[in-house]
Coordinates of C-alpha atoms and ligand atoms in Angstrom, one line a residue:
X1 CA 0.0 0.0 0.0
X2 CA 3.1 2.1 0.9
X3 CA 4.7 1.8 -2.5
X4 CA 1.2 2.6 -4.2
X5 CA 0.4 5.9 -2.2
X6 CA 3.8 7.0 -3.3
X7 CA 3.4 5.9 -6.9
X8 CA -0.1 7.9 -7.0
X9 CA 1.6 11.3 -5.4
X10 CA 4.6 11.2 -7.8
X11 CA 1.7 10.6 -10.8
X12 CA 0.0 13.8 -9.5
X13 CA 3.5 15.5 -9.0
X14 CA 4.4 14.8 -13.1
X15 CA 0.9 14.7 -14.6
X16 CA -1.5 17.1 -12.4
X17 CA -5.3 16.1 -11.6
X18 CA -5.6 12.6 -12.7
X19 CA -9.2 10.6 -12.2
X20 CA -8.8 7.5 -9.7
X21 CA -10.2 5.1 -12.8
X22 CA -7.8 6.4 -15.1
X23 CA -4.7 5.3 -13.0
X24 CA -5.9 1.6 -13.3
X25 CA -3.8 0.8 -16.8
X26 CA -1.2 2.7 -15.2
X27 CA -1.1 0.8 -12.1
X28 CA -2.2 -2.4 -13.3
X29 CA -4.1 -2.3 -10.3
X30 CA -8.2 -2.6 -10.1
X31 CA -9.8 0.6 -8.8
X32 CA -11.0 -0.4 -5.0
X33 CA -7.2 -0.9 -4.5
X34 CA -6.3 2.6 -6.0
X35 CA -9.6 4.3 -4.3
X36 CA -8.1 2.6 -0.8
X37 CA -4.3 3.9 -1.3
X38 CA -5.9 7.7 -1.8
X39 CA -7.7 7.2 1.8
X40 CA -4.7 6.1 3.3
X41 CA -3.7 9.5 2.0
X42 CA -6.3 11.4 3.5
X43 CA -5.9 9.6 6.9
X44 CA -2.1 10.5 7.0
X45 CA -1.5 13.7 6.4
X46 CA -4.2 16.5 5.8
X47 CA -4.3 18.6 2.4
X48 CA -1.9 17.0 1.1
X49 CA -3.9 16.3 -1.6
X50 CA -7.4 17.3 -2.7
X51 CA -10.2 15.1 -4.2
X52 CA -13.8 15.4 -6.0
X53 CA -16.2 13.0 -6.4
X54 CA -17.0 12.1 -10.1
X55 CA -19.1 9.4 -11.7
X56 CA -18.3 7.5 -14.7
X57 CA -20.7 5.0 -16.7
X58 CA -18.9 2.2 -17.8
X59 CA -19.2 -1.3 -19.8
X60 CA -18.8 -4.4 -18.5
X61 CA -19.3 -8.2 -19.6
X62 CA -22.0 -10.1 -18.0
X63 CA -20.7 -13.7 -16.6
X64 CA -21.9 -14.8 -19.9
X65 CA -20.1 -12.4 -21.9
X66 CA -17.3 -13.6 -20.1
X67 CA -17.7 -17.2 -21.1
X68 CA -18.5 -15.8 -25.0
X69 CA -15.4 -14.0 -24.5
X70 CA -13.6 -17.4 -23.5
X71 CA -15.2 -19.9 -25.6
X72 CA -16.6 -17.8 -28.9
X73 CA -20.4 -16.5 -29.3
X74 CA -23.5 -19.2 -29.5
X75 CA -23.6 -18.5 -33.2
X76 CA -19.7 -19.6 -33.8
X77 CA -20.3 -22.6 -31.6
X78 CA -23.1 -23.7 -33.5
X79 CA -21.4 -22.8 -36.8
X80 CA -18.8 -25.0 -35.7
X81 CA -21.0 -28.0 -34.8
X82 CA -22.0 -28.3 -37.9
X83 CA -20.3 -30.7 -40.4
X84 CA -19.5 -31.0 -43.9
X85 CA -22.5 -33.5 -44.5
X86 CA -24.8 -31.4 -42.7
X87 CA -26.7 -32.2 -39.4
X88 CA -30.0 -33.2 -38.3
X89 CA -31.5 -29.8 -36.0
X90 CA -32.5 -31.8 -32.9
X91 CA -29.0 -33.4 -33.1
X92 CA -27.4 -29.7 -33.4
X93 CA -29.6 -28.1 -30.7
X94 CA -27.6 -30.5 -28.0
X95 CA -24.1 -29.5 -29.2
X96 CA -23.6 -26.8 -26.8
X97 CA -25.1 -25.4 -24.0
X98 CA -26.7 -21.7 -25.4
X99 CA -27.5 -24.0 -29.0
X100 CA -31.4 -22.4 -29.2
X101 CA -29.7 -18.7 -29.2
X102 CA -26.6 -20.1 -31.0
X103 CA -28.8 -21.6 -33.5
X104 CA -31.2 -18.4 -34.7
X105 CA -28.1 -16.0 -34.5
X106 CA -26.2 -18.4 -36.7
X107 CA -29.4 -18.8 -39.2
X108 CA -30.1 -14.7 -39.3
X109 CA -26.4 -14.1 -39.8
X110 CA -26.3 -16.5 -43.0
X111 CA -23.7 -18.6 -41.9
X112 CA -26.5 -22.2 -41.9
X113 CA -29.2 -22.8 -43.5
X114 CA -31.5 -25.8 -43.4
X115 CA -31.4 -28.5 -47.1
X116 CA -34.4 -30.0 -47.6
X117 CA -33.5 -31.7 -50.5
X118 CA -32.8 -35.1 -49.5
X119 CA -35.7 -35.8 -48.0
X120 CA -35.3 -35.5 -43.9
X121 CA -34.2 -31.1 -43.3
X122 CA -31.0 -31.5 -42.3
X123 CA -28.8 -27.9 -41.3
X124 CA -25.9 -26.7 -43.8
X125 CA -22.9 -24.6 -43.8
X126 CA -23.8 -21.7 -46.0
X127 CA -20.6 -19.8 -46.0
X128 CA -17.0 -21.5 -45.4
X129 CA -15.8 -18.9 -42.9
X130 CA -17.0 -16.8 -40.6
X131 CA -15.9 -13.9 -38.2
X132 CA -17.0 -14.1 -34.4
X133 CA -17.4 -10.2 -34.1
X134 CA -19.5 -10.8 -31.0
X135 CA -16.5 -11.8 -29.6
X136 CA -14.3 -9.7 -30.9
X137 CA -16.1 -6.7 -29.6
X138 CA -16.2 -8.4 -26.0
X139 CA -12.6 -8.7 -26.1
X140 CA -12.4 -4.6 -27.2
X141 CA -15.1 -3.8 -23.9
X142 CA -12.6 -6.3 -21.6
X143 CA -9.6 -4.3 -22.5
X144 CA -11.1 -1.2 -21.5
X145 CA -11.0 -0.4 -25.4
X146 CA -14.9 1.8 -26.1
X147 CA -15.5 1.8 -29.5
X148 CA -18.3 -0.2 -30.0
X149 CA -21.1 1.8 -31.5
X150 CA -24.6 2.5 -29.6
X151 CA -26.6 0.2 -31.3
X152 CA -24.3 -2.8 -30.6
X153 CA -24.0 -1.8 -27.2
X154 CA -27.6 -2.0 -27.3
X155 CA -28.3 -5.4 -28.5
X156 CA -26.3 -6.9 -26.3
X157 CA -27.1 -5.2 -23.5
X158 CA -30.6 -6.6 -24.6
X159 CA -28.7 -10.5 -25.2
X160 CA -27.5 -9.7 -21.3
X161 CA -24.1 -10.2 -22.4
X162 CA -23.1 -6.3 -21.8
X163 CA -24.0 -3.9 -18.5
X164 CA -23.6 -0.6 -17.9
X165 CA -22.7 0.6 -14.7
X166 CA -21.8 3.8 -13.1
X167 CA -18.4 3.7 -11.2
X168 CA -17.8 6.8 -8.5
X169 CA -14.3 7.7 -8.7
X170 CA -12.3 10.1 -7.4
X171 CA -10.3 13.1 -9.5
X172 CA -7.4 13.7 -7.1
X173 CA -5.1 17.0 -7.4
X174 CA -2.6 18.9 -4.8
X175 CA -3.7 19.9 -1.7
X176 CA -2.0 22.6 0.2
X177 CA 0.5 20.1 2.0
X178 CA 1.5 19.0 -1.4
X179 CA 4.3 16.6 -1.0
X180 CA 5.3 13.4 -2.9
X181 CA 6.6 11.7 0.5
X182 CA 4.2 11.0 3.2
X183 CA 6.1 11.6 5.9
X184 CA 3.5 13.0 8.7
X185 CA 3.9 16.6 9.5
X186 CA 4.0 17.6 13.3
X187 CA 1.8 20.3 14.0
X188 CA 2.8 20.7 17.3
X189 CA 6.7 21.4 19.1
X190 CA 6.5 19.8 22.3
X191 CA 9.2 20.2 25.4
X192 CA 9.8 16.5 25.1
X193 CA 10.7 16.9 21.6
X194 CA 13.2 20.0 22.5
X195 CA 14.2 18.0 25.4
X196 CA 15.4 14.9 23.5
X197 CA 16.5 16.9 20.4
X198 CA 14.4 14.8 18.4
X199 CA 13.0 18.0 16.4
X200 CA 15.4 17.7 14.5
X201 CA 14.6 14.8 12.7
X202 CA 10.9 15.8 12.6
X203 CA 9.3 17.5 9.6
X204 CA 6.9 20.5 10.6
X205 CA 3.7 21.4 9.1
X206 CA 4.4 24.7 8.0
X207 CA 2.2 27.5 9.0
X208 CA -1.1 27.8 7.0
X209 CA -1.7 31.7 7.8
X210 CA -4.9 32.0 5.5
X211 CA -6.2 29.6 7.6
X212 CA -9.2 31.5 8.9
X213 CA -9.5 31.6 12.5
X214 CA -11.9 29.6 14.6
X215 CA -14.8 32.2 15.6
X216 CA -14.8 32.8 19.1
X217 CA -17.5 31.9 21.3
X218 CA -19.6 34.7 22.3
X219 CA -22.6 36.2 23.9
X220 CA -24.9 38.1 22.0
X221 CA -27.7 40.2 22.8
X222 CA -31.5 39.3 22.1
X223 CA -32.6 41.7 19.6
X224 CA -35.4 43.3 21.7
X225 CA -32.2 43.9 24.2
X226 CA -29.9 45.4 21.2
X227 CA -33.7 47.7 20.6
X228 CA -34.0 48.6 24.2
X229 CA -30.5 50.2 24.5
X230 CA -30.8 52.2 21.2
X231 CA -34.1 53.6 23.0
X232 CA -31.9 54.0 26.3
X233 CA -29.3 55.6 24.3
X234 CA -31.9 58.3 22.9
X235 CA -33.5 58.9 25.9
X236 CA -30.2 59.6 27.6
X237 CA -29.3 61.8 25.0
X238 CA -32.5 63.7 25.3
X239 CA -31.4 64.3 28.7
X240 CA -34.2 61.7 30.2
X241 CA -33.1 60.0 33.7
X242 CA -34.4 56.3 33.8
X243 CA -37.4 55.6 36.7
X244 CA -36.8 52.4 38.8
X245 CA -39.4 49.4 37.2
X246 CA -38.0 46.5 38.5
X247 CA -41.2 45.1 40.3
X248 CA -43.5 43.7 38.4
X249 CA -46.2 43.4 40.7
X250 CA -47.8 45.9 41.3
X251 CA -51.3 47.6 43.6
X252 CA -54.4 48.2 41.8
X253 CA -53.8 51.7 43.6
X254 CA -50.7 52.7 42.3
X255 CA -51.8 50.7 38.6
X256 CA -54.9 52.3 38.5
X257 CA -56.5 54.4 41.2
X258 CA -53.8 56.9 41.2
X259 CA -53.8 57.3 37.2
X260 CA -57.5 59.0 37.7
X261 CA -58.8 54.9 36.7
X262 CA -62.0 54.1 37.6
X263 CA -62.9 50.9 39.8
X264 CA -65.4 50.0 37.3
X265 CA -63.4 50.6 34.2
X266 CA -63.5 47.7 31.7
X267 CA -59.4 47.3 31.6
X268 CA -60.1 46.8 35.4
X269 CA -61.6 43.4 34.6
X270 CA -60.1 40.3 34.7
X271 CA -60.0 39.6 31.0
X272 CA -57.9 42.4 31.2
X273 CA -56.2 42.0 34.1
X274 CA -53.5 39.8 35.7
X275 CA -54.6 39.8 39.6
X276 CA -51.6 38.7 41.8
X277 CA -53.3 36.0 44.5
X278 CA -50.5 35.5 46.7
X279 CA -49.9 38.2 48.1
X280 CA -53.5 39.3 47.0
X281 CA -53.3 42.7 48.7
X282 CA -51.2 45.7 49.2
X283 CA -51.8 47.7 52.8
X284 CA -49.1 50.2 52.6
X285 CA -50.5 53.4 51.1
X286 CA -49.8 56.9 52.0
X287 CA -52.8 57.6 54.0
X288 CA -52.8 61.1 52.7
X289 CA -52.5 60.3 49.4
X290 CA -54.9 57.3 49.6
X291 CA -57.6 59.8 50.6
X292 CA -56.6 62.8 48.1
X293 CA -57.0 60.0 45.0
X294 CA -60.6 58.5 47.1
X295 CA -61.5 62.0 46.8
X296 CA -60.7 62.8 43.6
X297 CA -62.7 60.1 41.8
X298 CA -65.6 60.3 44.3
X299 CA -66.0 64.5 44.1
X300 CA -63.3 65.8 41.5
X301 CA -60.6 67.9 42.1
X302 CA -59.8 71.6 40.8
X303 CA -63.5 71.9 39.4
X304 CA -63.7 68.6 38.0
X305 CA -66.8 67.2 39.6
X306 CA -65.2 63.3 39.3
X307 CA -66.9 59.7 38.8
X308 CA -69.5 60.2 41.4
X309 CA -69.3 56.6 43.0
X310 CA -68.1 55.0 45.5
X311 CA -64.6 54.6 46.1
X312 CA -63.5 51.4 47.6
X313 CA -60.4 50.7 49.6
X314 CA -60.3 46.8 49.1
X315 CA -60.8 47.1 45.1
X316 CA -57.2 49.5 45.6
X317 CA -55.5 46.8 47.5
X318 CA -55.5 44.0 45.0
X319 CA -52.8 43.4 43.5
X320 CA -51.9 42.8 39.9
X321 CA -49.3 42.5 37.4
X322 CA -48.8 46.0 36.2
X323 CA -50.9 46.5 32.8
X324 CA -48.4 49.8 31.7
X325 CA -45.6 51.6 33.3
X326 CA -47.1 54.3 34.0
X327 CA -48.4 53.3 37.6
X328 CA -44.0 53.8 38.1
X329 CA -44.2 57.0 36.3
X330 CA -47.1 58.3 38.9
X331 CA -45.1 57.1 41.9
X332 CA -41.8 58.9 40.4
X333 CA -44.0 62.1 40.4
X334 CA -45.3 61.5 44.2
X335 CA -42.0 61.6 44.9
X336 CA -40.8 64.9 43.4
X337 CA -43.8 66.9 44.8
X338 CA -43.0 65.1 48.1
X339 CA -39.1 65.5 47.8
X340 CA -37.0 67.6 50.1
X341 CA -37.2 71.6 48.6
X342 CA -40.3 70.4 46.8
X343 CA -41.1 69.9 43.1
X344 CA -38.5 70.4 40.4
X345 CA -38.8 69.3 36.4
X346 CA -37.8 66.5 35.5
X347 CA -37.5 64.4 32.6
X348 CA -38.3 60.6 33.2
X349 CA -38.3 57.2 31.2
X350 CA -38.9 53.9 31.2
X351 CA -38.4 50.8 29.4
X352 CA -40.0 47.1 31.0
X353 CA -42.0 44.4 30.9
X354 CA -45.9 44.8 31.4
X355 CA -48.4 42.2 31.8
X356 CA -51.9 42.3 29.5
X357 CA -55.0 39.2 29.9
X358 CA -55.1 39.9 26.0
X359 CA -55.8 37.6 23.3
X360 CA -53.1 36.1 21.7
X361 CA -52.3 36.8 18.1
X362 CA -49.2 36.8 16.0
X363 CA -48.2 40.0 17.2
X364 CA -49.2 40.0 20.6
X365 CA -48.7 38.1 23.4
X366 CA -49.7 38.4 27.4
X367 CA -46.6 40.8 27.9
X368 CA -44.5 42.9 26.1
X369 CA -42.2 45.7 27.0
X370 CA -43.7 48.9 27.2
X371 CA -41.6 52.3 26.2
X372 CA -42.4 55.7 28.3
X373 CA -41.1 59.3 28.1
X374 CA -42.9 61.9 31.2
X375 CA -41.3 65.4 30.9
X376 CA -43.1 67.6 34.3
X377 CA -42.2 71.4 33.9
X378 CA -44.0 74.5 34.2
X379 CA -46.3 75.6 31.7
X380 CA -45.2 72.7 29.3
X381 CA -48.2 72.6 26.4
X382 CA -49.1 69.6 23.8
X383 CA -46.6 71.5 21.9
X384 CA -44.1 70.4 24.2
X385 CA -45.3 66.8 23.9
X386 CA -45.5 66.8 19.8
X387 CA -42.3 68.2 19.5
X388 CA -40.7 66.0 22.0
X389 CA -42.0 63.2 20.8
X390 CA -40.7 64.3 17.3
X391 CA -37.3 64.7 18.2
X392 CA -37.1 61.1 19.7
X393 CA -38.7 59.4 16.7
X394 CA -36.1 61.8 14.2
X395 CA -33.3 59.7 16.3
X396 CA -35.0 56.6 14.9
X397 CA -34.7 57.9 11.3
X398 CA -38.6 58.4 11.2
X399 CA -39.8 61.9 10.4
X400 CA -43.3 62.4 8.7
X401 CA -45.4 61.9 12.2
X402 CA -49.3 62.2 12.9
X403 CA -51.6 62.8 15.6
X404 CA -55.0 61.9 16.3
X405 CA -57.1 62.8 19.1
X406 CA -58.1 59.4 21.1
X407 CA -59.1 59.0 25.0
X408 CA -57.2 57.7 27.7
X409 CA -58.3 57.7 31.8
X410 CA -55.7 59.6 32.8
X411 CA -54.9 62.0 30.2
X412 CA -56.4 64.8 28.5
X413 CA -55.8 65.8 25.7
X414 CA -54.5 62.4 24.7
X415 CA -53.0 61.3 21.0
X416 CA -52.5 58.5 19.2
X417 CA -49.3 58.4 16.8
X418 CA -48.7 57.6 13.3
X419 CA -45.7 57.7 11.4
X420 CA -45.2 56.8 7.8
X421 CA -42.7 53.8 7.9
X422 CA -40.1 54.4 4.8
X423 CA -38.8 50.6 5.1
X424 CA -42.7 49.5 5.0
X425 CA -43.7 52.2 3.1
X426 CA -47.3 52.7 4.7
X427 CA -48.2 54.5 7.9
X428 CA -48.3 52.8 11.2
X429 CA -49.2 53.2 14.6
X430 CA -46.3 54.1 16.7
X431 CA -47.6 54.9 20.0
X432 CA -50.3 56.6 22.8
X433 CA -49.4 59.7 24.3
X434 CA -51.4 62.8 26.3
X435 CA -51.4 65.4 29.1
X436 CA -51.6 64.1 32.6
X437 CA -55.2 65.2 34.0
X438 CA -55.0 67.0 37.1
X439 CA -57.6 65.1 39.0
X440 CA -54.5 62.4 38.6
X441 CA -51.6 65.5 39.7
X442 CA -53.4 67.2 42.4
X443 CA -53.4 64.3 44.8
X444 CA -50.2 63.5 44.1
X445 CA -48.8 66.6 45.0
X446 CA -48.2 68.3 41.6
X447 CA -48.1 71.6 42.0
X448 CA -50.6 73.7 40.1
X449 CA -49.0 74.9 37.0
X450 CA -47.0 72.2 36.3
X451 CA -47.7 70.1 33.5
X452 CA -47.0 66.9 32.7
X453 CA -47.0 65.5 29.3
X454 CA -45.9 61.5 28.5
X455 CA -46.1 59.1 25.9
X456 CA -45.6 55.6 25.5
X457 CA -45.0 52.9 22.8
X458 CA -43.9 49.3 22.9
X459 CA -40.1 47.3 22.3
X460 CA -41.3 44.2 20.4
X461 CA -43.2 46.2 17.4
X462 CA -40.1 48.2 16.3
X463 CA -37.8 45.1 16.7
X464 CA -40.3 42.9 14.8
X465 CA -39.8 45.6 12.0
X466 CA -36.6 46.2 12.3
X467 CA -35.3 41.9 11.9
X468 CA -38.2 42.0 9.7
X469 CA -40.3 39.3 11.8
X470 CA -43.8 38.6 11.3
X471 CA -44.5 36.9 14.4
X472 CA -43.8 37.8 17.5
X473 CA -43.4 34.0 18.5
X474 CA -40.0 34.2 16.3
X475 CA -38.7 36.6 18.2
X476 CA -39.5 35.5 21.8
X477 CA -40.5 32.7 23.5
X478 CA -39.8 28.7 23.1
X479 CA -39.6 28.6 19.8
X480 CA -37.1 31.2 19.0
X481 CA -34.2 30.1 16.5
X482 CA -31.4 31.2 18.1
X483 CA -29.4 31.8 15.6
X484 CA -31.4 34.5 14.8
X485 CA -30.3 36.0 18.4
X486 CA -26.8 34.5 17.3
X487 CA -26.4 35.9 14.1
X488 CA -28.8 39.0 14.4
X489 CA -27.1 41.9 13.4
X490 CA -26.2 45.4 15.3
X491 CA -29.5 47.2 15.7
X492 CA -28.8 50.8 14.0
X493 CA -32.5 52.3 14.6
X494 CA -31.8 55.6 12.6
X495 CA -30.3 53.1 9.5
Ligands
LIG501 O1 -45.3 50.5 19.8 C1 -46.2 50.6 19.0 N1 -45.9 50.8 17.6 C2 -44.6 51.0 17.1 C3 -43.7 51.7 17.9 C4 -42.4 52.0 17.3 C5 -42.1 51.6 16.0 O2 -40.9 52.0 15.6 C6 -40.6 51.8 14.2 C7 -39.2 52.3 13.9 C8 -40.5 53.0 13.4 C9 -43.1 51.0 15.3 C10 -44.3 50.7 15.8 N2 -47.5 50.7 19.3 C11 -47.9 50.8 20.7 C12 -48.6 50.7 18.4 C13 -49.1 49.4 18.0 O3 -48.1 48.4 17.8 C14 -50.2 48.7 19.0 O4 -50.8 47.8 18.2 C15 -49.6 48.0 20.1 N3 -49.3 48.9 21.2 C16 -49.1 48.3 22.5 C17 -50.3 48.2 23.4 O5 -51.1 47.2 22.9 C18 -52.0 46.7 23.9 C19 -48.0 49.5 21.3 C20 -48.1 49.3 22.8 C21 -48.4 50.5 23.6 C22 -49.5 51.3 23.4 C23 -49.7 52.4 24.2 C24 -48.7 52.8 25.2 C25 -47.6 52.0 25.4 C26 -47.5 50.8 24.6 C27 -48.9 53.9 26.0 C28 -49.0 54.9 26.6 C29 -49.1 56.1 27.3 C30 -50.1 57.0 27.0 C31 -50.1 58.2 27.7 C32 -49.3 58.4 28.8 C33 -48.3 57.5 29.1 C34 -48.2 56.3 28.4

């Protein structure tokens, strides 16, 4: 096998890429040998040479074109069965052991014939020679020689005495490790090799430097996380500090009651609602505040004359998973109008998780991340809030916005916002927005003049947009392919 491996890499050295079958007359070996000697190759030393798989129909004899090949065709044995005197045809038919095929081939190719003039038929020599091309042409097919034309091939591939089959060979040419020997190539210098001096009998792979390196393993962010700093980014930019969300359960007080909700309002519900049962209830409310906001939705506040029913502790004290962010946004403004040298403006955001009892679809599930902005100054208008929100969606690469009066609980005026989407070249909803009512300030502890306008918006709808998902079950949840979290690219929201 030795000699043969080294044979086949000084045949590529001299003749270049060379196909496994043709090195058989060159060899004098049959191809599984040859095929065998190239995988010894492969399992010694890597790249040193290169091959392709390639298919090639060839012809072979069938066992009986072998023993036509041997012996002579039916048809010459026949011919040759019969004597000078002629023979009788049952006597002929048991001279050989293919006589019935012998015997027509013989008769169609003029070489017998059957006398009938002495009486009994008796078969005839009709020619004094003949030539066995049958086998003649076997011997060309056995020695590899192709020149029979189609039609012969045909017929006797139809006689079964010719197959075609499809060999797979191999074309083999130089690999990068080229080498006529196969002496195996350290890859590695060891301190027992330095040690002993033995290196110096050693032959070295040499360095492949276009090698590419092996990617390193690395973390990646999810997509709606690469989304939520770009948001974070802008917000910081805008000069926006970012409010404390991390508790996702929250009061129906703080949720609802202190937003100016009413206990009866629909979103209150719990088809709506995702009510916490252990621990149910909240008990620790500024008592204060708790009857400012009773007071407020039972009687109004600053000439609002309020919802006129009665407001009930317990329904305040359930606790839910928070439905928006906005219940944080209410207790970040209790806390300026309560802080030590009382209110001052601030700009406020928030980006987290919120819980809705919603209907599934396949672009919204029972929580998603909701996006806020609050600004609270003096004397701040809808202006404020337009151009505000404006600026942030510029930083997103988005500029021809609309708004559209809608209601919310706790706002008034409120807005809903359009944009028109360049990448999906129709408009779009991008988000809810309004003016804080003051029956929800006042108990709070806003001072009177200062307004507060805020917005919100969600995480997963730009991100679906922006990896160009349409369901959001492809972006979060058990199902997600992770290489697209792997491979997702950088999020550039303003490209
Ligand atoms: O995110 C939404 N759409 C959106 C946002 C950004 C965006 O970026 C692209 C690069 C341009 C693309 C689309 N929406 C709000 C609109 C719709 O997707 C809507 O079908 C789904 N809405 C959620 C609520 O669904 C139950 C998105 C979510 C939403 C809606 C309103 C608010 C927050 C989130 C709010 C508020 C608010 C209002 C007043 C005061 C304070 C907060």
């Amino acid at each position: 096998m030795q000699e043969l491996t080294e044979r086949i890499l000084q045949f590529i050295e001299q003749h270049g890429d060379v196909d496994t079958l043709d090195l058989v007359p060159v060899f004098g070996e049959d191809h599984q040998k040859i095929v065998g000697a190239v995988k010894s190759i492969e399992s010694t030393v890597a790249d040193v040479i290169n091959t392709t798989q390639a298919t090639r129909k060839t012809w072979e004899l069938t066992e009986e074109g072998k023993y036509i090949l041997a012996n002579g065709s039916h048809e010459a044995a026949i011919y040759e069965a019969v004597p000078e005197q002629g023979i009788a045809q049952a006597e002929l038919m048991k001279s050989s052991p293919n006589a019935k095929v012998g015997f027509s081939k013989a008769m169609s190719n003029g070489w017998i014939m059957m006398d009938k003039s002495g009486g009994a038929p008796v078969i005839k020599r009709k020619v004094t020679e003949i030539k066995d091309l049958v086998r003649d042409h076997l011997k060309a097919v056995a020695s590899g020689r192709d020149e029979l034309p189609d039609n012969v091939k045909a017929e006797y591939k139809k006689r079964k005495i010719l197959t075609e089959t499809v060999i797979k060979s191999f074309v083999l040419s130089k690999g990068l490790q080229f080498s006529t020997s196969l002496t195996k190539l350290e890859t590695d210098l060891t301190v027992e090799m330095l040690a002993s001096g033995i290196w110096k009998d050693l032959k070295f792979k040499p360095y492949n430097f276009d090698a590419l390196g092996v990617p390193p393993e690395r973390g990646q962010l999810h997509p709606l996380m690469k989304v939520r700093s770009e948001f974070r980014q802008i917000f910081l930019e805008m000069g926006f500090s970012e409010m404390p969300t991390n508790n996702f359960v929250e009061s129906s007080f703080w949720n609802f009651d202190a937003l100016y909700v009413p206990q009866q309002h629909p979103a209150r519900d719990q088809q709506d609602t995702f009510f916490v049962s252990n621990p149910q209830l909240s008990h620790k409310f500024p008592l204060s505040l708790l009857d400012a906001v009773k007071e407020s939705h039972e009687s109004g506040t600053d000439g609002s004359i309020g919802y006129r029913y009665k407001w009930k502790l317990e329904e305040a004290q359930k606790n839910v998973l928070r439905t928006h962010t906005t219940g944080v946004s209410a207790r970040m403004l209790y806390k300026i109008a309560h802080q030590a040298g009382g209110f001052k403006p601030v700009k406020y955001f928030s980006i987290d998780k919120v819980f809705r009892n919603e209907t599934l679809d396949a672009t919204h599930l029972a929580e998603f991340h909701q996006v806020e902005g609050v600004v609270a100054d003096y004397g701040i208008t809808l202006g404020d809030l337009i151009g505000t929100f404006n600026a942030f969606f510029n930083k997103l690469g988005i500029t021809e916005l609309e708004y559209k009066p809608t209601f919310n609980p706790y706002t008034e005026p409120s807005m809903e916002i359009f944009c028109f989407h360049p990448g999906l070249e129709r408009w779009i909803e991008v988000g809810n927005s309004g003016v804080f009512r003051p029956e929800m300030l006042r108990p709070l502890g806003v001072p009177v003049g200062v307004n507060v306008i805020a917005w919100g918006l969600s995480l997963e709808r730009p991100t679906m947009i922006k990896y160009g998902l349409n369901n959001i079950r492809d972006l979060i949840g058990p199902k997600v392919d992770l290489k697209m979290v792997q491979e997702g690219p950088i999020c550039r929201m303003n490209r």
